[in-house]
Coordinates of N, CA and C in Angstrom, one line a residue:
M1 N -24.8 29.9 -42.7 CA -24.9 31.1 -43.6 C -26.1 30.9 -44.5
S2 N -26.7 32.0 -44.9 CA -27.8 31.9 -45.8 C -27.3 32.1 -47.2
D3 N -28.1 31.4 -48.1 CA -27.7 31.5 -49.6 C -28.3 32.8 -50.1
E4 N -29.1 33.5 -49.4 CA -29.7 34.8 -49.9 C -28.6 35.9 -49.8
T5 N -28.6 36.7 -50.8 CA -27.7 37.8 -50.8 C -28.5 39.1 -50.5
R6 N -28.0 40.0 -49.8 CA -28.6 41.2 -49.5 C -28.5 42.1 -50.7
P7 N -29.6 42.9 -51.0 CA -29.5 43.8 -52.1 C -28.5 44.9 -51.8
A8 N -27.9 45.4 -52.8 CA -27.0 46.6 -52.6 C -27.8 47.8 -52.2
P9 N -27.2 48.6 -51.3 CA -27.9 49.8 -50.9 C -28.0 50.8 -52.1
D10 N -29.1 51.5 -52.1 CA -29.3 52.5 -53.2 C -28.4 53.7 -53.1
R11 N -27.5 53.8 -54.0 CA -26.5 54.8 -54.0 C -26.7 55.9 -55.1
T12 N -27.9 55.9 -55.6 CA -28.2 56.9 -56.7 C -28.6 58.2 -56.1
G13 N -29.1 58.3 -54.9 CA -29.6 59.5 -54.3 C -28.5 60.2 -53.5
P14 N -28.8 61.3 -52.9 CA -27.9 62.1 -52.1 C -27.5 61.3 -50.8
E15 N -26.3 61.4 -50.4 CA -25.8 60.8 -49.2 C -26.0 61.7 -48.0
P16 N -26.4 61.2 -46.8 CA -26.5 62.1 -45.6 C -25.1 62.5 -45.1
A17 N -25.0 63.7 -44.6 CA -23.7 64.2 -44.1 C -23.5 63.7 -42.7
P18 N -22.3 63.2 -42.4 CA -22.1 62.7 -41.1 C -22.0 63.8 -40.0
I19 N -22.4 63.4 -38.8 CA -22.3 64.3 -37.7 C -21.2 63.8 -36.7
R20 N -20.5 64.7 -36.1 CA -19.4 64.3 -35.2 C -19.9 63.4 -34.1
F21 N -19.3 62.3 -33.9 CA -19.6 61.3 -32.9 C -20.7 60.4 -33.3
F22 N -21.5 60.7 -34.3 CA -22.6 59.9 -34.7 C -22.5 59.3 -36.1
G23 N -21.7 59.9 -37.0 CA -21.6 59.4 -38.3 C -22.9 59.7 -39.0
T24 N -23.4 58.6 -39.7 CA -24.7 58.7 -40.3 C -25.8 57.9 -39.6
T25 N -25.5 57.5 -38.3 CA -26.5 56.8 -37.6 C -27.7 57.6 -37.2
W26 N -27.7 58.9 -37.4 CA -28.8 59.8 -37.1 C -29.9 59.7 -38.1
V27 N -29.6 59.1 -39.2 CA -30.7 59.0 -40.3 C -31.8 58.1 -39.8
H28 N -31.4 56.9 -39.4 CA -32.4 55.8 -39.0 C -32.3 55.5 -37.5
H29 N -31.5 56.3 -36.8 CA -31.4 56.1 -35.3 C -31.0 54.6 -35.0
D30 N -30.0 54.2 -35.8 CA -29.5 52.8 -35.6 C -28.0 52.9 -35.2
G31 N -27.4 51.7 -35.0 CA -26.0 51.6 -34.8 C -25.6 52.2 -33.4
G32 N -26.4 52.1 -32.4 CA -26.1 52.6 -31.1 C -26.3 54.1 -31.0
Y33 N -27.3 54.6 -31.7 CA -27.6 56.0 -31.7 C -27.9 56.5 -30.3
G34 N -28.8 55.8 -29.6 CA -29.2 56.2 -28.2 C -28.0 56.2 -27.2
L35 N -27.2 55.2 -27.3 CA -26.0 55.1 -26.5 C -25.0 56.2 -26.8
R36 N -24.9 56.5 -28.1 CA -24.0 57.6 -28.5 C -24.5 59.0 -27.9
R37 N -25.8 59.2 -28.0 CA -26.4 60.4 -27.5 C -26.2 60.5 -26.0
A38 N -26.4 59.4 -25.3 CA -26.1 59.4 -23.8 C -24.7 59.7 -23.5
G39 N -23.8 59.1 -24.3 CA -22.3 59.3 -24.1 C -21.9 60.8 -24.4
V40 N -22.5 61.3 -25.5 CA -22.2 62.7 -25.8 C -22.7 63.7 -24.7
A41 N -23.9 63.4 -24.2 CA -24.5 64.2 -23.1 C -23.6 64.1 -21.9
A42 N -23.3 62.9 -21.5 CA -22.5 62.7 -20.3 C -21.1 63.3 -20.5
G43 N -20.5 63.1 -21.6 CA -19.1 63.6 -21.9 C -19.1 65.1 -21.9
S44 N -20.1 65.8 -22.5 CA -20.0 67.2 -22.5 C -20.3 67.8 -21.2
L45 N -21.2 67.2 -20.4 CA -21.4 67.7 -19.0 C -20.2 67.5 -18.1
A46 N -19.5 66.3 -18.3 CA -18.3 66.1 -17.5 C -17.2 67.1 -17.9
L47 N -17.1 67.4 -19.2 CA -16.0 68.3 -19.6 C -16.4 69.7 -19.1
A48 N -17.7 70.1 -19.1 CA -18.1 71.4 -18.5 C -17.7 71.5 -17.0
A49 N -18.0 70.4 -16.3 CA -17.7 70.4 -14.9 C -16.2 70.5 -14.6
A50 N -15.4 69.8 -15.4 CA -13.9 69.8 -15.3 C -13.4 71.2 -15.7
G51 N -14.0 71.9 -16.7 CA -13.7 73.2 -17.0 C -14.0 74.2 -15.9
A52 N -15.1 74.0 -15.2 CA -15.5 74.8 -14.1 C -14.5 74.7 -12.9
V53 N -14.0 73.4 -12.7 CA -13.0 73.2 -11.7 C -11.7 73.9 -12.0
V54 N -11.3 73.9 -13.2 CA -10.1 74.6 -13.7 C -10.2 76.1 -13.5
L55 N -11.4 76.6 -13.9 CA -11.7 78.1 -13.7 C -11.7 78.4 -12.2
R56 N -12.2 77.5 -11.4 CA -12.2 77.8 -9.9 C -10.7 77.9 -9.4
F57 N -9.8 77.0 -9.9 CA -8.4 77.1 -9.5 C -7.8 78.4 -9.9
A58 N -8.2 78.9 -11.1 CA -7.7 80.1 -11.6 C -8.2 81.3 -10.7
F59 N -9.4 81.2 -10.3 CA -10.0 82.2 -9.5 C -9.4 82.2 -8.1
Q60 N -9.1 81.0 -7.6 CA -8.4 81.0 -6.3 C -7.0 81.6 -6.4
G61 N -6.4 81.5 -7.5 CA -5.1 82.1 -7.7 C -5.2 83.6 -7.6
L62 N -6.3 84.2 -8.2 CA -6.5 85.6 -8.0 C -6.8 86.0 -6.6
E63 N -7.5 85.2 -5.9 CA -7.7 85.5 -4.5 C -6.4 85.4 -3.6
I64 N -5.6 84.5 -3.9 CA -4.3 84.4 -3.2 C -3.4 85.6 -3.5
A65 N -3.5 86.1 -4.8 CA -2.7 87.2 -5.2 C -3.3 88.5 -4.6
E66 N -4.5 88.5 -4.0 CA -5.1 89.6 -3.4 C -5.2 90.8 -4.4
V67 N -5.8 90.6 -5.5 CA -5.9 91.6 -6.5 C -7.0 92.6 -6.3
G68 N -7.9 92.2 -5.4 CA -9.0 93.1 -5.1 C -10.3 92.6 -5.5
S69 N -11.4 93.1 -4.9 CA -12.7 92.6 -5.1 C -13.2 93.0 -6.5
F70 N -12.8 94.2 -6.9 CA -13.3 94.7 -8.2 C -12.8 93.8 -9.4
L71 N -11.5 93.5 -9.3 CA -10.9 92.6 -10.4 C -11.5 91.2 -10.3
N72 N -11.8 90.7 -9.1 CA -12.4 89.4 -9.0 C -13.8 89.4 -9.6
A73 N -14.6 90.5 -9.3 CA -15.9 90.6 -9.9 C -15.8 90.7 -11.4
L74 N -14.9 91.4 -11.9 CA -14.7 91.6 -13.3 C -14.4 90.3 -14.0
V75 N -13.5 89.5 -13.4 CA -13.2 88.2 -14.0 C -14.4 87.3 -14.0
V76 N -15.2 87.3 -12.9 CA -16.4 86.4 -12.9 C -17.4 86.9 -13.9
A77 N -17.6 88.2 -14.0 CA -18.5 88.7 -15.0 C -18.0 88.4 -16.5
C78 N -16.7 88.5 -16.7 CA -16.2 88.2 -18.0 C -16.5 86.8 -18.4
F79 N -16.2 85.8 -17.5 CA -16.5 84.4 -17.8 C -18.0 84.2 -18.0
A80 N -18.8 84.8 -17.2 CA -20.2 84.6 -17.3 C -20.8 85.1 -18.6
V81 N -20.3 86.3 -19.0 CA -20.8 86.9 -20.3 C -20.3 86.1 -21.5
C82 N -19.0 85.7 -21.4 CA -18.4 84.9 -22.5 C -19.1 83.5 -22.6
S83 N -19.4 82.9 -21.5 CA -20.1 81.6 -21.5 C -21.5 81.8 -22.1
A84 N -22.2 82.9 -21.7 CA -23.5 83.1 -22.3 C -23.5 83.3 -23.8
V85 N -22.5 84.1 -24.3 CA -22.4 84.3 -25.7 C -22.0 83.0 -26.4
A86 N -21.1 82.2 -25.8 CA -20.7 80.9 -26.4 C -21.9 80.0 -26.5
F87 N -22.7 80.0 -25.4 CA -23.9 79.1 -25.4 C -24.8 79.5 -26.5
R88 N -25.1 80.8 -26.7 CA -26.1 81.2 -27.7 C -25.6 80.9 -29.1
R89 N -24.3 81.2 -29.4 CA -23.7 81.0 -30.7 C -23.7 79.5 -31.0
T90 N -23.3 78.6 -30.0 CA -23.3 77.2 -30.3 C -24.7 76.7 -30.5
W91 N -25.6 77.1 -29.7 CA -27.0 76.7 -29.9 C -27.6 77.1 -31.3
E92 N -27.3 78.3 -31.7 CA -27.7 78.7 -33.1 C -27.1 77.9 -34.1
R93 N -25.8 77.5 -34.0 CA -25.1 76.7 -35.0 C -25.7 75.3 -35.0
L94 N -26.2 74.8 -33.9 CA -26.7 73.5 -33.8 C -28.2 73.4 -34.3
T95 N -28.9 74.5 -34.3 CA -30.3 74.5 -34.6 C -30.7 75.2 -35.8
R96 N -29.9 76.0 -36.4 CA -30.2 76.8 -37.6 C -29.4 76.3 -38.8
A97 N -30.0 76.4 -40.0 CA -29.4 76.0 -41.2 C -28.2 76.8 -41.5
A98 N -27.2 76.2 -42.1 CA -25.9 76.9 -42.5 C -26.2 78.1 -43.5
A99 N -27.3 78.0 -44.3 CA -27.6 79.0 -45.2 C -28.1 80.3 -44.5
D100 N -28.6 80.1 -43.3 CA -29.1 81.3 -42.6 C -27.9 82.1 -42.0
A101 N -26.9 81.5 -41.7 CA -25.7 82.2 -41.1 C -24.4 81.5 -41.7
P102 N -23.8 82.1 -42.7 CA -22.5 81.5 -43.2 C -21.5 81.4 -42.1
A103 N -20.7 80.4 -42.1 CA -19.7 80.1 -41.1 C -18.5 81.0 -41.1
D104 N -18.3 81.6 -42.3 CA -17.0 82.4 -42.5 C -17.3 83.9 -42.4
R105 N -18.3 84.3 -41.6 CA -18.6 85.7 -41.4 C -17.4 86.3 -40.6
P106 N -17.2 87.6 -40.8 CA -16.2 88.3 -40.0 C -16.6 88.3 -38.5
A107 N -17.9 88.4 -38.2 CA -18.3 88.4 -36.8 C -18.0 87.1 -36.1
D108 N -18.0 86.0 -36.8 CA -17.7 84.7 -36.2 C -16.2 84.6 -36.0
R109 N -15.4 85.1 -36.9 CA -13.9 85.1 -36.7 C -13.5 86.0 -35.6
S110 N -14.1 87.1 -35.4 CA -13.7 88.0 -34.4 C -14.2 87.5 -33.0
A111 N -15.2 86.7 -33.0 CA -15.8 86.2 -31.7 C -15.1 84.9 -31.2
Q112 N -14.1 84.4 -32.0 CA -13.5 83.2 -31.6 C -12.9 83.2 -30.2
S113 N -12.3 84.4 -29.8 CA -11.7 84.5 -28.5 C -12.8 84.4 -27.4
L114 N -13.9 85.0 -27.7 CA -15.0 84.9 -26.7 C -15.5 83.5 -26.6
L115 N -15.6 82.8 -27.7 CA -16.0 81.4 -27.6 C -15.0 80.5 -26.9
L116 N -13.7 80.9 -27.0 CA -12.7 80.1 -26.3 C -12.7 80.4 -24.8
I117 N -13.0 81.6 -24.4 CA -13.1 81.9 -23.0 C -14.3 81.3 -22.4
G118 N -15.4 81.3 -23.2 CA -16.7 80.8 -22.7 C -17.0 79.4 -23.1
F119 N -15.9 78.6 -23.1 CA -16.0 77.1 -23.5 C -17.0 76.4 -22.7
I120 N -17.3 76.8 -21.5 CA -18.2 76.1 -20.7 C -19.6 76.2 -21.2
G121 N -19.9 77.4 -21.7 CA -21.2 77.7 -22.4 C -21.4 76.8 -23.6
S122 N -20.4 76.7 -24.4 CA -20.5 75.8 -25.6 C -20.7 74.4 -25.2
L123 N -20.0 73.9 -24.2 CA -20.2 72.5 -23.7 C -21.6 72.3 -23.2
L124 N -22.1 73.3 -22.5 CA -23.5 73.2 -21.9 C -24.5 73.2 -23.0
A125 N -24.3 74.0 -24.1 CA -25.2 74.0 -25.2 C -25.2 72.6 -25.9
Y126 N -24.0 72.1 -26.0 CA -23.9 70.7 -26.6 C -24.6 69.7 -25.8
F127 N -24.5 69.8 -24.5 CA -25.2 68.9 -23.5 C -26.7 69.0 -23.7
C128 N -27.2 70.2 -23.6 CA -28.7 70.5 -23.7 C -29.2 70.0 -25.0
R129 N -28.5 70.2 -26.1 CA -29.0 69.7 -27.4 C -29.0 68.2 -27.5
S130 N -28.0 67.6 -26.9 CA -27.9 66.1 -27.0 C -29.0 65.4 -26.2
L131 N -29.7 66.2 -25.3 CA -30.8 65.6 -24.6 C -32.0 65.5 -25.5
V132 N -32.1 66.3 -26.5 CA -33.2 66.3 -27.5 C -33.0 65.4 -28.7
E133 N -31.8 65.6 -29.3 CA -31.4 64.9 -30.5 C -29.9 65.0 -30.6
A134 N -29.3 64.3 -31.6 CA -27.9 64.5 -31.9 C -27.6 65.9 -32.2
P135 N -26.6 66.6 -31.6 CA -26.4 68.0 -31.9 C -26.2 68.2 -33.4
G136 N -27.1 69.0 -33.9 CA -27.1 69.3 -35.4 C -27.9 68.4 -36.2
E137 N -28.6 67.5 -35.6 CA -29.4 66.5 -36.4 C -30.6 67.2 -37.1
G138 N -31.3 68.1 -36.4 CA -32.4 68.7 -37.1 C -32.0 69.5 -38.3
V139 N -30.9 70.2 -38.3 CA -30.4 70.9 -39.4 C -30.0 70.0 -40.5
R140 N -29.3 69.0 -40.2 CA -28.8 68.0 -41.2 C -30.0 67.2 -41.8
R141 N -31.0 66.9 -41.0 CA -32.1 66.1 -41.5 C -32.9 67.0 -42.5
A142 N -33.1 68.3 -42.2 CA -33.8 69.1 -43.1 C -33.1 69.3 -44.4
E143 N -31.8 69.4 -44.3 CA -31.0 69.5 -45.5 C -31.0 68.2 -46.4
Y144 N -30.9 67.1 -45.7 CA -31.0 65.8 -46.3 C -32.3 65.6 -47.0
E145 N -33.4 65.9 -46.3 CA -34.7 65.7 -46.8 C -35.0 66.6 -48.1
A146 N -34.5 67.8 -48.0 CA -34.6 68.7 -49.1 C -33.8 68.2 -50.3
E147 N -32.6 67.7 -50.1 CA -31.8 67.1 -51.2 C -32.5 65.9 -51.8
R148 N -33.1 65.0 -50.9 CA -33.8 63.8 -51.5 C -35.0 64.2 -52.3
E149 N -35.7 65.2 -51.8 CA -36.9 65.7 -52.6 C -36.5 66.3 -53.9
R150 N -35.4 67.1 -53.9 CA -34.9 67.7 -55.2 C -34.5 66.5 -56.1
H151 N -33.8 65.6 -55.6 CA -33.3 64.4 -56.4 C -34.5 63.7 -57.0
E152 N -35.5 63.4 -56.2 CA -36.7 62.7 -56.7 C -37.4 63.5 -57.8
R153 N -37.5 64.8 -57.6 CA -38.1 65.6 -58.7 C -37.3 65.6 -60.0
R154 N -36.0 65.7 -59.8 CA -35.1 65.7 -61.0 C -35.2 64.4 -61.7
R155 N -35.1 63.3 -60.9 CA -35.1 62.0 -61.5 C -36.4 61.6 -62.2
G156 N -37.5 62.0 -61.6 CA -38.8 61.6 -62.1 C -39.2 62.5 -63.3
T157 N -38.8 63.7 -63.4 CA -39.2 64.5 -64.5 C -38.3 64.5 -65.7
R158 N -37.2 63.9 -65.6 CA -36.3 63.8 -66.7 C -36.9 62.9 -67.8
T159 N -36.8 63.4 -69.0 CA -37.3 62.6 -70.2 C -36.2 61.7 -70.6
G160 N -36.6 60.5 -71.0 CA -35.6 59.5 -71.5 C -34.9 58.8 -70.4
N161 N -35.3 58.9 -69.1 CA -34.7 58.2 -68.0 C -35.4 56.9 -67.9
P162 N -34.7 55.8 -68.2 CA -35.3 54.5 -68.2 C -35.7 54.0 -66.8
A163 N -34.9 54.5 -65.8 CA -35.2 54.1 -64.4 C -36.5 54.8 -63.9
A164 N -36.9 55.9 -64.5 CA -38.1 56.6 -64.0 C -39.4 56.2 -64.8
K165 N -39.2 55.4 -65.8 CA -40.4 55.0 -66.6 C -41.2 54.0 -65.8
K166 N -42.5 54.1 -66.0 CA -43.3 53.1 -65.3 C -43.5 51.9 -66.2
T167 N -43.7 50.8 -65.6 CA -43.9 49.6 -66.4 C -45.3 49.6 -66.9
P168 N -45.6 49.2 -68.1 CA -47.0 49.2 -68.6 C -47.7 48.1 -67.9
K169 N -49.0 48.3 -67.6 CA -49.8 47.3 -67.0 C -50.3 46.3 -68.0
A170 N -50.4 45.1 -67.6 CA -50.8 44.0 -68.5 C -52.3 44.3 -68.9
S171 N -52.5 44.2 -70.2 CA -53.9 44.5 -70.7 C -54.8 43.2 -70.4
K172 N -56.0 43.5 -70.1 CA -57.0 42.5 -69.8 C -57.6 42.0 -71.1
K173 N -57.6 40.7 -71.3 CA -58.2 40.1 -72.5 C -59.7 40.0 -72.3
K174 N -60.4 40.4 -73.3 CA -61.9 40.3 -73.2 C -62.3 38.8 -73.6
R175 N -63.2 38.3 -72.8 CA -63.7 37.0 -73.0 C -65.0 37.1 -73.8
G176 N -65.1 36.5 -74.8 CA -66.4 36.6 -75.5 C -66.7 35.6 -76.3

């Protein structure tokens, strides 16, 4: 073991918000970040495929019941529309700041059943986003950088803050 001690991490600034499945590894892309992204992508794609198989069994049940081609087409169209709406809403939630669209809007609460029916679309949006970055990383990074910038401005402009004071430079002696 080394006699050197590691310096304590700087806890004076804002802390990054954790992301599901990633924690705060998204900040520096450490701690198995790449493997986690691959795992999230594979997991969401596998869950979407499993969901499609379950929906196929449900559709086969309708075919066995001989409910008619109109109802079969209506069910397929319902799942397709709900999946498209779920994909779009999930994609927007992962790519836009929370300030742009508050999470507790009445429109979001009324669309929960559509999102539940279109779960395959949500999983596919999660898969597509995880190919680029951790889902929600861009939004969280922008928020975190803005918080750090505000913190630095507040800390640096405060009067009487001994941590922000610059150390005086040593004066040069004249030789003469």
